[in-house]
Amino acid sequence: MGELKQLREQQETLVARAKDLNRKIYLAGLGAYSKAEGSSGELYEKYAATGATVLGESAEGKPKALLAGRGLLEAARELVETAPDKRKALYERFVETGKAERGEKAESTSEFVLAGLGAVKTARAESEKFFNELVSAGEERA
């Protein structure tokens, strides 16, 4: 009889956990919608201002959508120009995270393995942080 009670408790725990995860996923979706809703307008304004700056005096009288398109083009160009430096910094960050994870064994570990380990550890931490931010944003909206 004790096994049956234990099995029922495990089942109830599993159901409660599933309900909690379902609620968090719903809130994360709601939070993602809220963040997208808020940031899309900000990005549009930012790109329109950048486009107006790039075009200078010739921006006068141009549609805002055209200015935003030009601003987006400038942002993409900047991203392409800075990508190698950002990629190198990210690789170095992954290697350092991998070294911290391996501890004393890091000296005898390949740099590429350390970078891979660091990438996995970083992805886990960042995704958990991002998910929790979305849940919080969803809770605020709910």
XYZ file of C-alpha atoms in Angstrom:
142
model
C 0.000 0.000 0.000
C 2.949 2.332 0.702
C 4.139 2.014 -2.886
C 0.747 3.074 -4.178
C 0.752 6.173 -1.975
C 4.293 7.024 -3.063
C 3.339 6.584 -6.727
C 0.319 8.879 -6.285
C 2.506 11.549 -4.612
C 4.990 11.356 -7.491
C 2.145 11.693 -9.970
C 0.738 14.739 -8.150
C 4.194 16.314 -8.033
C 4.654 15.708 -11.743
C 1.247 17.215 -12.569
C 1.944 20.272 -10.391
C 5.329 20.741 -12.060
C 3.778 20.427 -15.525
C 1.153 23.044 -14.625
C 3.857 25.396 -13.347
C 5.944 24.960 -16.515
C 2.867 25.505 -18.660
C 2.119 28.736 -16.796
C 5.720 29.910 -17.229
C 5.677 29.139 -20.951
C 2.429 31.079 -21.331
C 3.894 34.029 -19.408
C 7.111 33.884 -21.452
C 5.057 34.079 -24.647
C 3.117 37.013 -23.275
C 6.390 38.645 -22.227
C 7.913 38.118 -25.677
C 4.877 39.775 -27.237
C 5.176 42.716 -24.817
C 8.882 43.160 -25.496
C 8.383 42.978 -29.263
C 5.498 45.414 -29.084
C 7.557 47.908 -27.085
C 10.860 47.609 -28.894
C 9.494 47.688 -32.450
C 8.368 51.293 -32.093
C 11.651 52.278 -30.461
C 13.667 50.650 -33.243
C 11.563 52.327 -35.910
C 12.167 55.738 -34.330
C 15.891 55.021 -33.883
C 16.303 53.932 -37.507
C 14.306 56.926 -38.765
C 16.548 59.286 -36.763
C 19.687 57.565 -38.059
C 18.374 57.775 -41.612
C 17.641 61.473 -41.204
C 21.164 62.043 -39.878
C 22.747 60.131 -42.772
C 20.712 61.951 -45.404
C 21.251 65.327 -43.768
C 19.418 68.200 -45.419
C 18.042 65.954 -48.156
C 15.984 64.117 -45.501
C 13.593 67.059 -45.352
C 10.151 66.018 -46.520
C 11.052 62.345 -47.017
C 8.634 59.716 -45.677
C 9.535 58.341 -42.274
C 9.514 54.782 -43.643
C 12.202 55.740 -46.164
C 14.312 57.316 -43.408
C 13.885 54.220 -41.249
C 14.955 52.025 -44.166
C 18.096 54.092 -44.622
C 18.782 53.910 -40.889
C 18.373 50.135 -40.938
C 20.825 49.942 -43.828
C 23.366 51.941 -41.806
C 22.861 49.675 -38.778
C 23.426 46.601 -40.960
C 26.566 48.144 -42.466
C 27.929 48.882 -38.993
C 27.159 45.337 -37.880
C 29.054 43.896 -40.848
C 32.043 46.152 -40.140
C 32.207 45.277 -36.428
C 31.404 41.551 -36.800
C 35.026 40.299 -36.844
C 35.885 42.122 -33.603
C 32.662 40.982 -31.943
C 33.225 37.391 -33.080
C 36.765 37.423 -31.675
C 35.589 38.876 -28.342
C 32.837 36.272 -28.111
C 35.301 33.447 -28.847
C 37.655 34.722 -26.156
C 34.753 34.947 -23.706
C 33.824 31.334 -24.465
C 37.420 30.178 -23.945
C 37.597 31.958 -20.571
C 34.261 30.458 -19.501
C 35.512 27.029 -20.587
C 38.721 27.516 -18.578
C 36.725 28.468 -15.499
C 34.534 25.391 -15.943
C 37.462 22.995 -16.385
C 39.515 24.492 -13.567
C 42.911 22.827 -13.187
C 42.246 20.576 -16.173
C 42.028 23.598 -18.488
C 45.789 23.641 -19.106
C 45.671 20.228 -20.759
C 42.496 20.963 -22.739
C 42.387 22.159 -26.343
C 41.384 25.791 -26.825
C 38.610 24.724 -29.210
C 37.216 22.308 -26.634
C 37.329 25.075 -24.026
C 35.508 27.414 -26.419
C 32.852 24.770 -27.082
C 32.385 24.089 -23.389
C 32.212 27.826 -22.716
C 29.677 28.293 -25.506
C 27.395 25.600 -24.083
C 27.671 26.954 -20.537
C 27.062 30.526 -21.734
C 24.095 29.489 -23.886
C 22.496 27.702 -20.944
C 22.975 30.649 -18.606
C 21.875 33.278 -21.119
C 18.825 31.315 -22.268
C 17.685 30.745 -18.686
C 18.178 34.434 -17.932
C 16.280 35.454 -21.071
C 13.429 33.027 -20.358
C 13.103 34.388 -16.806
C 13.051 37.958 -18.162
C 10.245 37.002 -20.538
C 8.298 35.340 -17.712
C 8.702 38.501 -15.596
C 7.534 40.684 -18.488
C 4.569 38.357 -18.965
C 3.688 38.541 -15.277
C 3.686 42.336 -15.481
C 1.364 42.254 -18.476
C -0.984 39.569 -17.123
